[in-house]
């Protein structure tokens, strides 16, 4: 099992409460639970800490970060407001050709993921990378560094970042439907920006966050 797959499994365990807030992340115990060696676990823990899911514990260890149940939801909704405003600015000003090409590249990458109508191993990682790229391009394209910095701060809250995709095989079909719908929203957002429909672009981005809210609740119930 590689580091990426290990990160996904540990992220899901944290989201579902199998690893409780404040719990020490012991490499040997986690490796035994996952049926793998300690190496991918050791590599995954600093990356999860960088995402904001873990905090330093002791000189070399990590523990699950403690955060309130409403903190992720609050951060997600704030980020959606900021991104919606960025999309509005792009629609009002008109989008540059280079930015439009980059956004369309992300749309094609997402379309390729859903071409077979099923999710394959590591597809959630690829979707997360594509999704993060899409959101980042809109924020960068707005040309408002302060707004982008506020959005980045929201993304430090666990499960808020656009690339934070976590779900188990039990909910794979439900998550396919959610992610497919979310990617169709990506297409609609770009269409609204190109069409200079500022109100629609902003609304769609704020509506876009609802899908991520729903995925949080689905994953938490599994």
PDB file of C-alpha atoms in Angstrom:
ATOM      1  CA  UNK A   1       0.000   0.000   0.000  1.00  0.00           C
ATOM      2  CA  UNK A   2       1.454   3.377  -0.988  1.00  0.00           C
ATOM      3  CA  UNK A   3       1.525   6.635   0.962  1.00  0.00           C
ATOM      4  CA  UNK A   4      -1.434   8.124  -0.929  1.00  0.00           C
ATOM      5  CA  UNK A   5      -3.725   5.176  -0.216  1.00  0.00           C
ATOM      6  CA  UNK A   6      -2.617   5.146   3.413  1.00  0.00           C
ATOM      7  CA  UNK A   7      -3.412   8.864   3.721  1.00  0.00           C
ATOM      8  CA  UNK A   8      -6.904   8.271   2.347  1.00  0.00           C
ATOM      9  CA  UNK A   9      -7.610   5.465   4.778  1.00  0.00           C
ATOM     10  CA  UNK A  10      -6.314   7.406   7.777  1.00  0.00           C
ATOM     11  CA  UNK A  11      -8.284  10.479   6.703  1.00  0.00           C
ATOM     12  CA  UNK A  12     -11.468   8.401   6.519  1.00  0.00           C
ATOM     13  CA  UNK A  13     -10.780   6.929   9.974  1.00  0.00           C
ATOM     14  CA  UNK A  14     -10.446  10.429  11.420  1.00  0.00           C
ATOM     15  CA  UNK A  15     -13.600  11.645   9.677  1.00  0.00           C
ATOM     16  CA  UNK A  16     -15.643   8.676  10.912  1.00  0.00           C
ATOM     17  CA  UNK A  17     -14.362   9.089  14.468  1.00  0.00           C
ATOM     18  CA  UNK A  18     -12.456   5.802  14.496  1.00  0.00           C
ATOM     19  CA  UNK A  19      -9.466   7.917  15.504  1.00  0.00           C
ATOM     20  CA  UNK A  20     -10.761  10.255  18.182  1.00  0.00           C
ATOM     21  CA  UNK A  21      -9.786  13.922  18.658  1.00  0.00           C
ATOM     22  CA  UNK A  22      -6.661  14.059  20.818  1.00  0.00           C
ATOM     23  CA  UNK A  23      -5.768  10.408  20.165  1.00  0.00           C
ATOM     24  CA  UNK A  24      -2.057   9.722  19.683  1.00  0.00           C
ATOM     25  CA  UNK A  25      -1.180   8.370  16.225  1.00  0.00           C
ATOM     26  CA  UNK A  26       1.015   5.374  17.004  1.00  0.00           C
ATOM     27  CA  UNK A  27       2.700   4.086  13.871  1.00  0.00           C
ATOM     28  CA  UNK A  28       2.872   0.439  14.929  1.00  0.00           C
ATOM     29  CA  UNK A  29      -0.796   0.291  15.976  1.00  0.00           C
ATOM     30  CA  UNK A  30      -1.988   2.014  12.804  1.00  0.00           C
ATOM     31  CA  UNK A  31       0.126  -0.263  10.600  1.00  0.00           C
ATOM     32  CA  UNK A  32      -1.384  -3.313  12.309  1.00  0.00           C
ATOM     33  CA  UNK A  33      -4.943  -2.003  11.879  1.00  0.00           C
ATOM     34  CA  UNK A  34      -4.352  -1.329   8.183  1.00  0.00           C
ATOM     35  CA  UNK A  35      -2.386  -4.538   7.621  1.00  0.00           C
ATOM     36  CA  UNK A  36       0.640  -2.720   6.193  1.00  0.00           C
ATOM     37  CA  UNK A  37       4.213  -1.863   7.141  1.00  0.00           C
ATOM     38  CA  UNK A  38       5.036   1.190   9.239  1.00  0.00           C
ATOM     39  CA  UNK A  39       6.784   3.026   6.382  1.00  0.00           C
ATOM     40  CA  UNK A  40       3.697   4.361   4.513  1.00  0.00           C
ATOM     41  CA  UNK A  41       2.135   5.301   7.862  1.00  0.00           C
ATOM     42  CA  UNK A  42       5.267   7.200   8.862  1.00  0.00           C
ATOM     43  CA  UNK A  43       5.200   9.028   5.517  1.00  0.00           C
ATOM     44  CA  UNK A  44       1.477   9.801   5.696  1.00  0.00           C
ATOM     45  CA  UNK A  45       1.412  11.379   9.159  1.00  0.00           C
ATOM     46  CA  UNK A  46       3.362  14.602   8.342  1.00  0.00           C
ATOM     47  CA  UNK A  47       1.215  15.079   5.232  1.00  0.00           C
ATOM     48  CA  UNK A  48      -1.969  14.754   7.294  1.00  0.00           C
ATOM     49  CA  UNK A  49      -0.541  17.250   9.776  1.00  0.00           C
ATOM     50  CA  UNK A  50       0.066  19.678   6.921  1.00  0.00           C
ATOM     51  CA  UNK A  51      -3.612  19.302   5.969  1.00  0.00           C
ATOM     52  CA  UNK A  52      -4.538  20.308   9.509  1.00  0.00           C
ATOM     53  CA  UNK A  53      -5.885  16.927  10.593  1.00  0.00           C
ATOM     54  CA  UNK A  54      -3.056  16.176  13.028  1.00  0.00           C
ATOM     55  CA  UNK A  55      -1.002  18.204  15.480  1.00  0.00           C
ATOM     56  CA  UNK A  56       2.442  17.579  16.922  1.00  0.00           C
ATOM     57  CA  UNK A  57       2.473  15.491  20.073  1.00  0.00           C
ATOM     58  CA  UNK A  58       5.743  15.137  21.909  1.00  0.00           C
ATOM     59  CA  UNK A  59       9.062  15.470  20.110  1.00  0.00           C
ATOM     60  CA  UNK A  60       8.346  13.318  17.071  1.00  0.00           C
ATOM     61  CA  UNK A  61       4.751  12.116  17.270  1.00  0.00           C
ATOM     62  CA  UNK A  62       1.326  13.272  16.125  1.00  0.00           C
ATOM     63  CA  UNK A  63      -2.186  13.307  17.556  1.00  0.00           C
ATOM     64  CA  UNK A  64      -5.603  13.850  15.982  1.00  0.00           C
ATOM     65  CA  UNK A  65      -6.432  17.525  16.019  1.00  0.00           C
ATOM     66  CA  UNK A  66      -9.354  18.510  18.225  1.00  0.00           C
ATOM     67  CA  UNK A  67     -11.912  20.742  16.537  1.00  0.00           C
ATOM     68  CA  UNK A  68     -15.566  21.547  17.073  1.00  0.00           C
ATOM     69  CA  UNK A  69     -18.172  19.720  14.957  1.00  0.00           C
ATOM     70  CA  UNK A  70     -19.346  22.980  13.365  1.00  0.00           C
ATOM     71  CA  UNK A  71     -15.900  24.344  12.550  1.00  0.00           C
ATOM     72  CA  UNK A  72     -15.505  22.562   9.209  1.00  0.00           C
ATOM     73  CA  UNK A  73     -18.996  23.532   8.098  1.00  0.00           C
ATOM     74  CA  UNK A  74     -18.419  27.166   9.042  1.00  0.00           C
ATOM     75  CA  UNK A  75     -15.104  27.276   7.196  1.00  0.00           C
ATOM     76  CA  UNK A  76     -16.605  25.629   4.109  1.00  0.00           C
ATOM     77  CA  UNK A  77     -19.441  28.142   3.916  1.00  0.00           C
ATOM     78  CA  UNK A  78     -17.072  31.068   4.373  1.00  0.00           C
ATOM     79  CA  UNK A  79     -14.821  29.717   1.638  1.00  0.00           C
ATOM     80  CA  UNK A  80     -17.836  29.382  -0.669  1.00  0.00           C
ATOM     81  CA  UNK A  81     -18.716  33.035  -0.098  1.00  0.00           C
ATOM     82  CA  UNK A  82     -15.183  34.087  -0.973  1.00  0.00           C
ATOM     83  CA  UNK A  83     -14.989  31.902  -4.058  1.00  0.00           C
ATOM     84  CA  UNK A  84     -18.406  33.071  -5.196  1.00  0.00           C
ATOM     85  CA  UNK A  85     -17.214  36.671  -4.972  1.00  0.00           C
ATOM     86  CA  UNK A  86     -14.084  35.758  -6.958  1.00  0.00           C
ATOM     87  CA  UNK A  87     -16.234  34.157  -9.665  1.00  0.00           C
ATOM     88  CA  UNK A  88     -18.391  37.303  -9.767  1.00  0.00           C
ATOM     89  CA  UNK A  89     -15.302  39.452 -10.320  1.00  0.00           C
ATOM     90  CA  UNK A  90     -14.163  37.252 -13.191  1.00  0.00           C
ATOM     91  CA  UNK A  91     -17.585  37.365 -14.832  1.00  0.00           C
ATOM     92  CA  UNK A  92     -17.868  41.146 -14.479  1.00  0.00           C
ATOM     93  CA  UNK A  93     -14.380  41.870 -15.796  1.00  0.00           C
ATOM     94  CA  UNK A  94     -14.224  39.189 -18.437  1.00  0.00           C
ATOM     95  CA  UNK A  95     -11.949  36.178 -18.276  1.00  0.00           C
ATOM     96  CA  UNK A  96      -8.518  36.077 -19.916  1.00  0.00           C
ATOM     97  CA  UNK A  97      -7.947  33.479 -22.613  1.00  0.00           C
ATOM     98  CA  UNK A  98      -5.075  31.854 -20.719  1.00  0.00           C
ATOM     99  CA  UNK A  99      -7.173  31.401 -17.593  1.00  0.00           C
ATOM    100  CA  UNK A 100     -10.097  30.044 -19.587  1.00  0.00           C
ATOM    101  CA  UNK A 101      -7.789  27.501 -21.244  1.00  0.00           C
ATOM    102  CA  UNK A 102      -6.523  26.398 -17.824  1.00  0.00           C
ATOM    103  CA  UNK A 103     -10.048  26.039 -16.456  1.00  0.00           C
ATOM    104  CA  UNK A 104     -11.111  24.022 -19.491  1.00  0.00           C
ATOM    105  CA  UNK A 105      -8.113  21.739 -18.922  1.00  0.00           C
ATOM    106  CA  UNK A 106      -9.442  20.961 -15.441  1.00  0.00           C
ATOM    107  CA  UNK A 107     -12.907  20.309 -16.887  1.00  0.00           C
ATOM    108  CA  UNK A 108     -11.448  17.798 -19.341  1.00  0.00           C
ATOM    109  CA  UNK A 109      -9.488  16.117 -16.549  1.00  0.00           C
ATOM    110  CA  UNK A 110     -12.666  15.749 -14.525  1.00  0.00           C
ATOM    111  CA  UNK A 111     -14.638  14.483 -17.505  1.00  0.00           C
ATOM    112  CA  UNK A 112     -12.047  11.739 -18.004  1.00  0.00           C
ATOM    113  CA  UNK A 113     -12.520  10.527 -14.416  1.00  0.00           C
ATOM    114  CA  UNK A 114     -16.235   9.976 -14.928  1.00  0.00           C
ATOM    115  CA  UNK A 115     -16.058   8.519 -18.431  1.00  0.00           C
ATOM    116  CA  UNK A 116     -16.489   4.930 -17.229  1.00  0.00           C
ATOM    117  CA  UNK A 117     -19.350   5.827 -14.858  1.00  0.00           C
ATOM    118  CA  UNK A 118     -17.521   4.320 -11.887  1.00  0.00           C
ATOM    119  CA  UNK A 119     -14.751   5.274  -9.483  1.00  0.00           C
ATOM    120  CA  UNK A 120     -11.473   3.401  -9.582  1.00  0.00           C
ATOM    121  CA  UNK A 121      -8.632   3.143  -7.078  1.00  0.00           C
ATOM    122  CA  UNK A 122      -7.124   6.550  -6.288  1.00  0.00           C
ATOM    123  CA  UNK A 123      -9.797   8.366  -8.358  1.00  0.00           C
ATOM    124  CA  UNK A 124     -10.729  10.356  -5.260  1.00  0.00           C
ATOM    125  CA  UNK A 125      -7.127  11.600  -5.153  1.00  0.00           C
ATOM    126  CA  UNK A 126      -7.227  12.629  -8.806  1.00  0.00           C
ATOM    127  CA  UNK A 127     -10.591  14.300  -8.345  1.00  0.00           C
ATOM    128  CA  UNK A 128      -9.288  16.176  -5.308  1.00  0.00           C
ATOM    129  CA  UNK A 129      -6.274  17.415  -7.256  1.00  0.00           C
ATOM    130  CA  UNK A 130      -8.451  18.528 -10.159  1.00  0.00           C
ATOM    131  CA  UNK A 131     -10.940  20.175  -7.805  1.00  0.00           C
ATOM    132  CA  UNK A 132      -8.225  22.052  -5.937  1.00  0.00           C
ATOM    133  CA  UNK A 133      -6.791  23.258  -9.246  1.00  0.00           C
ATOM    134  CA  UNK A 134     -10.199  24.508 -10.420  1.00  0.00           C
ATOM    135  CA  UNK A 135     -10.895  26.432  -7.210  1.00  0.00           C
ATOM    136  CA  UNK A 136      -7.350  27.831  -7.095  1.00  0.00           C
ATOM    137  CA  UNK A 137      -7.562  29.097 -10.679  1.00  0.00           C
ATOM    138  CA  UNK A 138     -10.744  31.031  -9.942  1.00  0.00           C
ATOM    139  CA  UNK A 139      -9.239  32.595  -6.825  1.00  0.00           C
ATOM    140  CA  UNK A 140      -5.983  33.460  -8.566  1.00  0.00           C
ATOM    141  CA  UNK A 141      -7.810  34.791 -11.621  1.00  0.00           C
ATOM    142  CA  UNK A 142      -9.780  37.257  -9.520  1.00  0.00           C
ATOM    143  CA  UNK A 143      -6.505  39.050  -8.794  1.00  0.00           C
ATOM    144  CA  UNK A 144      -7.386  39.745  -5.155  1.00  0.00           C
ATOM    145  CA  UNK A 145      -4.538  38.481  -2.927  1.00  0.00           C
ATOM    146  CA  UNK A 146      -6.320  39.307   0.322  1.00  0.00           C
ATOM    147  CA  UNK A 147      -9.397  37.336  -0.705  1.00  0.00           C
ATOM    148  CA  UNK A 148      -7.187  34.390  -1.732  1.00  0.00           C
ATOM    149  CA  UNK A 149      -5.391  34.478   1.624  1.00  0.00           C
ATOM    150  CA  UNK A 150      -8.710  34.382   3.499  1.00  0.00           C
ATOM    151  CA  UNK A 151      -9.801  31.350   1.453  1.00  0.00           C
ATOM    152  CA  UNK A 152      -6.471  29.640   2.150  1.00  0.00           C
ATOM    153  CA  UNK A 153      -7.011  30.165   5.865  1.00  0.00           C
ATOM    154  CA  UNK A 154     -10.412  28.465   5.626  1.00  0.00           C
ATOM    155  CA  UNK A 155      -8.762  25.508   3.902  1.00  0.00           C
ATOM    156  CA  UNK A 156      -6.608  24.836   6.956  1.00  0.00           C
ATOM    157  CA  UNK A 157      -9.718  23.641   8.808  1.00  0.00           C
ATOM    158  CA  UNK A 158     -10.077  19.839   8.457  1.00  0.00           C
ATOM    159  CA  UNK A 159     -12.219  18.543   5.558  1.00  0.00           C
ATOM    160  CA  UNK A 160     -12.690  22.038   4.097  1.00  0.00           C
ATOM    161  CA  UNK A 161     -10.057  22.179   1.360  1.00  0.00           C
ATOM    162  CA  UNK A 162     -11.270  21.367  -2.191  1.00  0.00           C
ATOM    163  CA  UNK A 163      -8.873  18.416  -2.349  1.00  0.00           C
ATOM    164  CA  UNK A 164     -10.173  16.897   0.887  1.00  0.00           C
ATOM    165  CA  UNK A 165     -12.112  13.950  -0.503  1.00  0.00           C
ATOM    166  CA  UNK A 166     -12.636  11.016   1.867  1.00  0.00           C
ATOM    167  CA  UNK A 167     -15.076   8.137   1.605  1.00  0.00           C
ATOM    168  CA  UNK A 168     -15.096   4.376   1.976  1.00  0.00           C
ATOM    169  CA  UNK A 169     -16.139   1.645  -0.430  1.00  0.00           C
ATOM    170  CA  UNK A 170     -19.510   1.422   1.330  1.00  0.00           C
ATOM    171  CA  UNK A 171     -20.554   4.828   0.017  1.00  0.00           C
ATOM    172  CA  UNK A 172     -18.699   4.732  -3.288  1.00  0.00           C
ATOM    173  CA  UNK A 173     -21.774   4.878  -5.544  1.00  0.00           C
ATOM    174  CA  UNK A 174     -23.312   7.695  -3.539  1.00  0.00           C
ATOM    175  CA  UNK A 175     -20.034   9.596  -3.675  1.00  0.00           C
ATOM    176  CA  UNK A 176     -19.743   9.000  -7.427  1.00  0.00           C
ATOM    177  CA  UNK A 177     -23.131  10.670  -7.874  1.00  0.00           C
ATOM    178  CA  UNK A 178     -22.133  13.616  -5.671  1.00  0.00           C
ATOM    179  CA  UNK A 179     -18.781  14.158  -7.368  1.00  0.00           C
ATOM    180  CA  UNK A 180     -20.272  13.797 -10.842  1.00  0.00           C
ATOM    181  CA  UNK A 181     -22.893  16.422 -10.014  1.00  0.00           C
ATOM    182  CA  UNK A 182     -20.243  18.693  -8.486  1.00  0.00           C
ATOM    183  CA  UNK A 183     -18.194  18.461 -11.669  1.00  0.00           C
ATOM    184  CA  UNK A 184     -21.213  19.360 -13.784  1.00  0.00           C
ATOM    185  CA  UNK A 185     -21.409  22.459 -11.596  1.00  0.00           C
ATOM    186  CA  UNK A 186     -17.802  23.220 -12.582  1.00  0.00           C
ATOM    187  CA  UNK A 187     -18.937  23.294 -16.201  1.00  0.00           C
ATOM    188  CA  UNK A 188     -21.872  25.569 -15.339  1.00  0.00           C
ATOM    189  CA  UNK A 189     -19.645  27.954 -13.388  1.00  0.00           C
ATOM    190  CA  UNK A 190     -17.266  28.332 -16.324  1.00  0.00           C
ATOM    191  CA  UNK A 191     -20.207  28.872 -18.680  1.00  0.00           C
ATOM    192  CA  UNK A 192     -21.569  31.606 -16.413  1.00  0.00           C
ATOM    193  CA  UNK A 193     -18.184  33.334 -16.174  1.00  0.00           C
ATOM    194  CA  UNK A 194     -17.683  33.233 -19.933  1.00  0.00           C
ATOM    195  CA  UNK A 195     -21.230  34.505 -20.455  1.00  0.00           C
ATOM    196  CA  UNK A 196     -20.558  37.450 -18.096  1.00  0.00           C
ATOM    197  CA  UNK A 197     -23.401  36.242 -15.847  1.00  0.00           C
ATOM    198  CA  UNK A 198     -22.005  37.540 -12.560  1.00  0.00           C
ATOM    199  CA  UNK A 199     -25.017  36.766 -10.368  1.00  0.00           C
ATOM    200  CA  UNK A 200     -25.269  33.222 -11.687  1.00  0.00           C
ATOM    201  CA  UNK A 201     -21.526  32.561 -11.338  1.00  0.00           C
ATOM    202  CA  UNK A 202     -21.577  33.682  -7.714  1.00  0.00           C
ATOM    203  CA  UNK A 203     -24.711  31.695  -6.885  1.00  0.00           C
ATOM    204  CA  UNK A 204     -23.388  28.524  -8.506  1.00  0.00           C
ATOM    205  CA  UNK A 205     -20.176  28.667  -6.506  1.00  0.00           C
ATOM    206  CA  UNK A 206     -22.078  29.079  -3.263  1.00  0.00           C
ATOM    207  CA  UNK A 207     -24.426  26.245  -4.243  1.00  0.00           C
ATOM    208  CA  UNK A 208     -21.366  24.169  -5.135  1.00  0.00           C
ATOM    209  CA  UNK A 209     -20.424  23.971  -1.438  1.00  0.00           C
ATOM    210  CA  UNK A 210     -23.680  22.176  -0.613  1.00  0.00           C
ATOM    211  CA  UNK A 211     -22.386  19.020  -2.282  1.00  0.00           C
ATOM    212  CA  UNK A 212     -19.285  19.018  -0.110  1.00  0.00           C
ATOM    213  CA  UNK A 213     -21.454  19.552   2.974  1.00  0.00           C
ATOM    214  CA  UNK A 214     -23.472  16.520   1.959  1.00  0.00           C
ATOM    215  CA  UNK A 215     -20.358  14.416   1.376  1.00  0.00           C
ATOM    216  CA  UNK A 216     -19.177  15.306   4.889  1.00  0.00           C
ATOM    217  CA  UNK A 217     -22.415  14.024   6.392  1.00  0.00           C
ATOM    218  CA  UNK A 218     -22.373  10.849   4.285  1.00  0.00           C
ATOM    219  CA  UNK A 219     -18.817  10.010   5.226  1.00  0.00           C
ATOM    220  CA  UNK A 220     -19.494  10.733   8.885  1.00  0.00           C
ATOM    221  CA  UNK A 221     -22.411   8.251   8.899  1.00  0.00           C
ATOM    222  CA  UNK A 222     -20.512   5.365   7.277  1.00  0.00           C
TER     223      UNK A 222
END
